[in-house]
Coordinates of N, CA and C in Angstrom, one line a residue:
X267 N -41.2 -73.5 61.7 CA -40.2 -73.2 60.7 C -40.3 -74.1 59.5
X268 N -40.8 -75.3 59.8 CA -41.0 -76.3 58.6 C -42.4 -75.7 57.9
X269 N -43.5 -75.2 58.5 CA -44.4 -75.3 57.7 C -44.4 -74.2 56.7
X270 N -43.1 -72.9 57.3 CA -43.2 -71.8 56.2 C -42.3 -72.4 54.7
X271 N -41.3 -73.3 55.2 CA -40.4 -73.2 54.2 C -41.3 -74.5 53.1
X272 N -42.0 -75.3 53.4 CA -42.7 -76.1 52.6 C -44.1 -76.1 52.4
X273 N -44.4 -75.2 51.3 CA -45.7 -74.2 50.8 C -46.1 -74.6 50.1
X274 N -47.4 -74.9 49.9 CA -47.8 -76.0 48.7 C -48.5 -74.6 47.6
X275 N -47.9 -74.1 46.3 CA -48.2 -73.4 45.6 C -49.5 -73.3 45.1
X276 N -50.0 -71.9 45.0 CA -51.4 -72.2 44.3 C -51.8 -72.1 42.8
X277 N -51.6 -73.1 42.3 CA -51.8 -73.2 40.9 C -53.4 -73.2 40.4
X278 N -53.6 -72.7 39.3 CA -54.9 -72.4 38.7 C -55.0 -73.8 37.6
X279 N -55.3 -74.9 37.6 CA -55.2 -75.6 36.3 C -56.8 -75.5 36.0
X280 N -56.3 -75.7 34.5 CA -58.0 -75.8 33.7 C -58.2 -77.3 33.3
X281 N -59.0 -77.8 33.2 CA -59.3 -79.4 33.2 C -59.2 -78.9 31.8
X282 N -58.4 -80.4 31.1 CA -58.9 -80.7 29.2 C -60.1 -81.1 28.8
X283 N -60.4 -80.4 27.6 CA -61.9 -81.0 27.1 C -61.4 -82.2 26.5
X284 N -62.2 -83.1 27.0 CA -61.8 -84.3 27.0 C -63.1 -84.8 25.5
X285 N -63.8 -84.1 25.5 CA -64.6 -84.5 23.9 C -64.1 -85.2 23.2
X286 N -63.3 -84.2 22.6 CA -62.2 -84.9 21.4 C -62.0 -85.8 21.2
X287 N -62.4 -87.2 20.7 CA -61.9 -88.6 20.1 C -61.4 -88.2 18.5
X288 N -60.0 -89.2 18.5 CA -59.6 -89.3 17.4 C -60.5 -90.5 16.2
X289 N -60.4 -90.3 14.8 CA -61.4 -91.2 14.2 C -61.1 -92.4 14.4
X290 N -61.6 -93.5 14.1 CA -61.3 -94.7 13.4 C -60.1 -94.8 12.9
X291 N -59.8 -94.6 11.5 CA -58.6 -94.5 10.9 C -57.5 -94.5 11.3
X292 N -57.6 -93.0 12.3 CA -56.4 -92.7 12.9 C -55.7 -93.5 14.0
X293 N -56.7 -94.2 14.9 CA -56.4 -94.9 15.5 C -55.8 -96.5 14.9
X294 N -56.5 -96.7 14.1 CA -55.9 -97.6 13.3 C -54.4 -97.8 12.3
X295 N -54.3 -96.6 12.1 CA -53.0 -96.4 11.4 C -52.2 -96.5 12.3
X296 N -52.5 -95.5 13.2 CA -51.3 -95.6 14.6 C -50.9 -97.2 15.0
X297 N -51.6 -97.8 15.3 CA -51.3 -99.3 15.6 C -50.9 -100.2 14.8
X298 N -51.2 -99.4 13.3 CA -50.9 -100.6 12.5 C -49.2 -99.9 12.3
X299 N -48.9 -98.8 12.5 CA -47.4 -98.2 12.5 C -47.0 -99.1 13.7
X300 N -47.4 -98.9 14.8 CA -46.6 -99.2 15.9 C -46.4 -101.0 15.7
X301 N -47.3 -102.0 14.9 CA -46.9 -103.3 15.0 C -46.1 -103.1 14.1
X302 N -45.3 -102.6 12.8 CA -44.7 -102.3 11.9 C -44.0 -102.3 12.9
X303 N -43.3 -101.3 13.7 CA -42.0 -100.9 14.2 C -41.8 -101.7 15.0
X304 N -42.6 -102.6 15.8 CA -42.2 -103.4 17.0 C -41.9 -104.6 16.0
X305 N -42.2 -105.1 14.9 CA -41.8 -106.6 13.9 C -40.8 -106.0 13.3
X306 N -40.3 -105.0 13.1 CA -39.1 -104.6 12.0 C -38.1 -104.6 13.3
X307 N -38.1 -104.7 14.8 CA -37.1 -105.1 15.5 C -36.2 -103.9 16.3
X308 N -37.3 -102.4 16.1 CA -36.7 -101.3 16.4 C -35.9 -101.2 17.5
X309 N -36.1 -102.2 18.8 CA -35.4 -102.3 19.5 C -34.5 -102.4 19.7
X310 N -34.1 -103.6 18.7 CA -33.0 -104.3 18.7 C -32.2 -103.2 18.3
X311 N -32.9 -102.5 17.1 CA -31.7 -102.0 16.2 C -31.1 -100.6 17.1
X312 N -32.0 -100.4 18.0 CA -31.7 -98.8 18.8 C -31.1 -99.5 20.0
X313 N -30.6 -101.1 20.2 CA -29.6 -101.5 21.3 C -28.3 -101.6 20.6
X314 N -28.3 -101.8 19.5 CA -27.0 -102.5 18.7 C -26.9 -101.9 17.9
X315 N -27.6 -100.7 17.4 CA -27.1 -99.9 16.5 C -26.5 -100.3 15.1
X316 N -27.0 -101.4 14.6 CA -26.7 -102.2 13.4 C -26.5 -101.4 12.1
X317 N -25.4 -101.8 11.3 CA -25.5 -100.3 9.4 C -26.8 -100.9 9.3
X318 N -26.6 -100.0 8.6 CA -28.3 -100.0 7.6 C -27.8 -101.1 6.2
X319 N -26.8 -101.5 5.8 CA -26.6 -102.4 5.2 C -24.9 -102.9 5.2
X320 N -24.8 -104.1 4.8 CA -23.3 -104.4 5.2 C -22.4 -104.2 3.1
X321 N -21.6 -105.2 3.1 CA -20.9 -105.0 2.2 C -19.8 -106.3 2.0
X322 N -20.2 -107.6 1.2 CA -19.4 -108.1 0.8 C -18.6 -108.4 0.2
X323 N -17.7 -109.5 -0.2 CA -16.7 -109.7 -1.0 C -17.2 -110.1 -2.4
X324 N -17.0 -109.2 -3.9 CA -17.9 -109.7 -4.9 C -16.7 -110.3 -6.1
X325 N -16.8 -110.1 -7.3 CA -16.3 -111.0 -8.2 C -15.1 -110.0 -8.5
X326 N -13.9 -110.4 -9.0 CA -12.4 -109.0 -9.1 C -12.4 -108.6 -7.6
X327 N -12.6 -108.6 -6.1 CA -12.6 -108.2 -5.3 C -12.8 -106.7 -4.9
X328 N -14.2 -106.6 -5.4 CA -14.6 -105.4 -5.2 C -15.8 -105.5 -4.1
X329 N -16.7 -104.9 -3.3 CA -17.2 -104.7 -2.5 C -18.4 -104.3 -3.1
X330 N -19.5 -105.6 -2.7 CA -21.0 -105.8 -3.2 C -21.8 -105.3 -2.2
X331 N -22.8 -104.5 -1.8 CA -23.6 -104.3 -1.0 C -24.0 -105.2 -0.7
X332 N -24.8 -105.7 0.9 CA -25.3 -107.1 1.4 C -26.4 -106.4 2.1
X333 N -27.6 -106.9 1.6 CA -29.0 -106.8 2.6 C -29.2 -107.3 3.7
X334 N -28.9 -108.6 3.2 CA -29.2 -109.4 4.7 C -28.0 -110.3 5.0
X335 N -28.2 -110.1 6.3 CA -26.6 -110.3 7.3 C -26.7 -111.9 7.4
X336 N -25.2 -112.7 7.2 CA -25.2 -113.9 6.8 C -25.1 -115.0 8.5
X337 N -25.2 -113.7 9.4 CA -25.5 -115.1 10.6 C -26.9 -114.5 10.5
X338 N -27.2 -115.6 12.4 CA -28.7 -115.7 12.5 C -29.0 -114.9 13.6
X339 N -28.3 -114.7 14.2 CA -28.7 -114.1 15.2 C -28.3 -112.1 15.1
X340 N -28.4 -112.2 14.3 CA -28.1 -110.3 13.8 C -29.0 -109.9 12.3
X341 N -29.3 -108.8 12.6 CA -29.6 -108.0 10.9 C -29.3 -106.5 11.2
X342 N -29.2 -106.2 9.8 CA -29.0 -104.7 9.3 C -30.3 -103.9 9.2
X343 N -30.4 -103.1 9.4 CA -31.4 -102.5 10.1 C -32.7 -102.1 8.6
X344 N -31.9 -101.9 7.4 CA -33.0 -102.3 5.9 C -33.8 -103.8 6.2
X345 N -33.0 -104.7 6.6 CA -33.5 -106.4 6.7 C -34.7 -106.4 7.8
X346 N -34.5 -105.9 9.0 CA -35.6 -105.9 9.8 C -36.3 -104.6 9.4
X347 N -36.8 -103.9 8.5 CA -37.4 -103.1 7.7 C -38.5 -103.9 6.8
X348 N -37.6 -104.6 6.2 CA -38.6 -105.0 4.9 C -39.4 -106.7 5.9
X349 N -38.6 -107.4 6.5 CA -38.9 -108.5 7.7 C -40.2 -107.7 8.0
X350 N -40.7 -106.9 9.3 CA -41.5 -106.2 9.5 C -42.5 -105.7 8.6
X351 N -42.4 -104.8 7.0 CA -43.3 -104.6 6.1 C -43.6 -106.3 6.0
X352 N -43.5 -107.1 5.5 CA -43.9 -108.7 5.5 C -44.9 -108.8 6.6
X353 N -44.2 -108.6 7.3 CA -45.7 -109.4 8.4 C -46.6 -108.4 8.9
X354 N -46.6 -107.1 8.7 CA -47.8 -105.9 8.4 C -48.0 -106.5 7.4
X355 N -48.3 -106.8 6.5 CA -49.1 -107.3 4.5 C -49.6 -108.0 5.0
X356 N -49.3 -109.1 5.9 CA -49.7 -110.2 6.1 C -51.4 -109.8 7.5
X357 N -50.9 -108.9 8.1 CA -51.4 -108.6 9.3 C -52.3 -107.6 8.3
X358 N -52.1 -107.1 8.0 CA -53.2 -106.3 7.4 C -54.3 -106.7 6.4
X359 N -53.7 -107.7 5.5 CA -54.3 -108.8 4.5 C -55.5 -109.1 5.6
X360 N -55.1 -110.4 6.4 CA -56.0 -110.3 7.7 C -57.2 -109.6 7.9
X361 N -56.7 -108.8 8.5 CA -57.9 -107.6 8.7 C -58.9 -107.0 7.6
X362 N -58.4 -107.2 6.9 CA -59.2 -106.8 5.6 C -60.2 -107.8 4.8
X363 N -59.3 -108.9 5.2 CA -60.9 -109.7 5.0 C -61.5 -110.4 6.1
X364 N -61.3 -110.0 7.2 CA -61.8 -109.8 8.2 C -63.1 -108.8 8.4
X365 N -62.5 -108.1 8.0 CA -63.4 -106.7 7.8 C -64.6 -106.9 6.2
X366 N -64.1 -107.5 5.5 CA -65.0 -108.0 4.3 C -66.1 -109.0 4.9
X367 N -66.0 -109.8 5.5 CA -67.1 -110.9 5.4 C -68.0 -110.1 6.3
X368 N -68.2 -108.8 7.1 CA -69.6 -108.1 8.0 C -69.5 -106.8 7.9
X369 N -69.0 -106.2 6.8 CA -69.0 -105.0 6.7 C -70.6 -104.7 5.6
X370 N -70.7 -103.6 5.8 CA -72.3 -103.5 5.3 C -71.9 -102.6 4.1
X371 N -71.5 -103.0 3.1 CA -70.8 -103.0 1.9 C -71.9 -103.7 0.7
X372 N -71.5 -103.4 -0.3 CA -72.3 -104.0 -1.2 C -71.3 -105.1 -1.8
X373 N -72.1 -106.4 -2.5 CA -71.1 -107.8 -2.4 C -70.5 -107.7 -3.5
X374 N -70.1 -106.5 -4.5 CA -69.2 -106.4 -4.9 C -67.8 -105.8 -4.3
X375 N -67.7 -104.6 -3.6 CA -66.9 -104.1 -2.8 C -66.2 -105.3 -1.2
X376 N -67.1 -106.0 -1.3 CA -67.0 -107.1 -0.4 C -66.1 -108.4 -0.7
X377 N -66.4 -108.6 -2.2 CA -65.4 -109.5 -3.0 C -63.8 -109.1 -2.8
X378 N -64.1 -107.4 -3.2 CA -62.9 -107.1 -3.8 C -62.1 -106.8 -3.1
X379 N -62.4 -106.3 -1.0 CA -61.8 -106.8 -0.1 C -61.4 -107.9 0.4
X380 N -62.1 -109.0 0.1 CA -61.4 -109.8 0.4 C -60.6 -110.7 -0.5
X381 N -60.5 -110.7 -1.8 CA -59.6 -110.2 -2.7 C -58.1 -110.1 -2.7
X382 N -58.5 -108.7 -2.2 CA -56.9 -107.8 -2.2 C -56.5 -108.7 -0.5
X383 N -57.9 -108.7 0.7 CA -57.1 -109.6 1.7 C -56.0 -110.6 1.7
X384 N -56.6 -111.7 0.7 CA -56.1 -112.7 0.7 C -55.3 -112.7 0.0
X385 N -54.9 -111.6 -1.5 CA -53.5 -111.3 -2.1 C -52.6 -111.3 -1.6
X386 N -53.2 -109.7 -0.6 CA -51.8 -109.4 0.7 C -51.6 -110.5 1.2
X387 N -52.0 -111.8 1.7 CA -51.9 -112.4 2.3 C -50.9 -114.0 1.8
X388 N -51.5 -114.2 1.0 CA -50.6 -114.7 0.2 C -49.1 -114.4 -0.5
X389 N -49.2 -112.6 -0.4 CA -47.6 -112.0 -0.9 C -47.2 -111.8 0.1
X390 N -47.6 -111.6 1.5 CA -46.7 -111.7 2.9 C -46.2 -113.4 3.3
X391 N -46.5 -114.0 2.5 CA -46.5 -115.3 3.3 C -45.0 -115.9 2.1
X392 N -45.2 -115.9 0.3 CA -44.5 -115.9 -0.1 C -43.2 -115.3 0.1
X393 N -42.9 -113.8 0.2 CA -41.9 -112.7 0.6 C -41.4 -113.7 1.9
X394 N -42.0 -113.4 2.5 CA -41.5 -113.9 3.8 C -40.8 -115.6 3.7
X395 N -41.3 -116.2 3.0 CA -40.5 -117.8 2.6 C -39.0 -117.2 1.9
X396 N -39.2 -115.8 0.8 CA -38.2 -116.3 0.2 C -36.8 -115.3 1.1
X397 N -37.6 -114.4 1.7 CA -36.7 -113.9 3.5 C -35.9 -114.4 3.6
X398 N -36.7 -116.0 4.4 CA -36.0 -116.5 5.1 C -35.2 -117.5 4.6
X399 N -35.6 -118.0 2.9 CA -34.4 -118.8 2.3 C -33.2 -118.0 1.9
X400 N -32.9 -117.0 2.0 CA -32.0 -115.8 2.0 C -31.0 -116.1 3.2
X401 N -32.2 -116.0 4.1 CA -31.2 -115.7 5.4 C -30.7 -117.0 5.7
X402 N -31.4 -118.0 6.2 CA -30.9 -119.4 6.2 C -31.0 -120.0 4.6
X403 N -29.5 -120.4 3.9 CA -29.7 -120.9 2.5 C -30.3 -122.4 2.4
X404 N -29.8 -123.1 3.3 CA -30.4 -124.6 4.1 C -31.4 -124.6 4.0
X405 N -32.3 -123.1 4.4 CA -33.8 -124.2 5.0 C -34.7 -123.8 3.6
X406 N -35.5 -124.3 2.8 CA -36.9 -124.0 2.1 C -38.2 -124.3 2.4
X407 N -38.5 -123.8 3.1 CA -40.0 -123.8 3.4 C -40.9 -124.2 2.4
X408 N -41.8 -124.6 2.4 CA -42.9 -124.8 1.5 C -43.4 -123.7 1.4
X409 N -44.5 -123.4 0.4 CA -44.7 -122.0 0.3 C -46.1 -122.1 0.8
X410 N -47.1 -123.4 0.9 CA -48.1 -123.5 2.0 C -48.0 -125.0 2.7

């Protein structure tokens, strides 16, 4: 009686062609999105559900838009937006002149990646100081 009622169905499956690789690039973008969303704090913001921006007290008592949220332990979900684009520039800067000093490039195109590396990398590092003198007014970092 048990073996009629529990019948293991006969399914036809076709195996995937598994050929298919995605390029370089694409794989690359994908990760460089996904460190983006994991440093902008997606988490957080899809636990707490934070505005996308707050709204302070301004001059005549009218109501100033606020970017970045004045404790430390919270943000608005634009703040860990642009927080996260910072340290992608920075992470990407990286890689890019990473990718300049053995790429088989000619040493002009090789300059000019590592270049624009060390720009991005210098304007993630700047942004990111003046972040966080935003968010904490107390603290100033040195800028190197």
């Amino acid at each position: 009686m048990i073996d009629g009622f529990f019948r293991v169905p006969v399914i036809k499956l076709k195996q995937p062609d598994l050929t298919w690789r995605p390029e370089m690039w694409i794989v690359q973008a994908g990760l460089l999105f996904a460190f983006w969303l994991i440093t902008s704090g997606i988490v957080y913001d899809m636990i707490n559900e934070p505005p996308a921006v707050g709204a302070t007290d301004g001059p005549g008592g009218r109501k100033v838009p606020q970017g970045v949220m004045d404790r430390m332990n919270g943000q608005y979900f634009i703040e860990g937006l642009t927080g996260g684009f910072y340290y992608t520039m920075g992470a990407t800067g990286t890689v890019l002149g990473h990718h300049s000093l053995n790429a088989p490039w000619t040493l002009k195109k090789r300059c000019l990646a590592l270049g624009v590396g060390l720009a991005l990398i210098v304007l993630a590092k700047v942004g990111t100081s003046m972040f966080w003198s935003i968010k904490m007014p107390g603290y100033r970092p040195t800028i190197f």
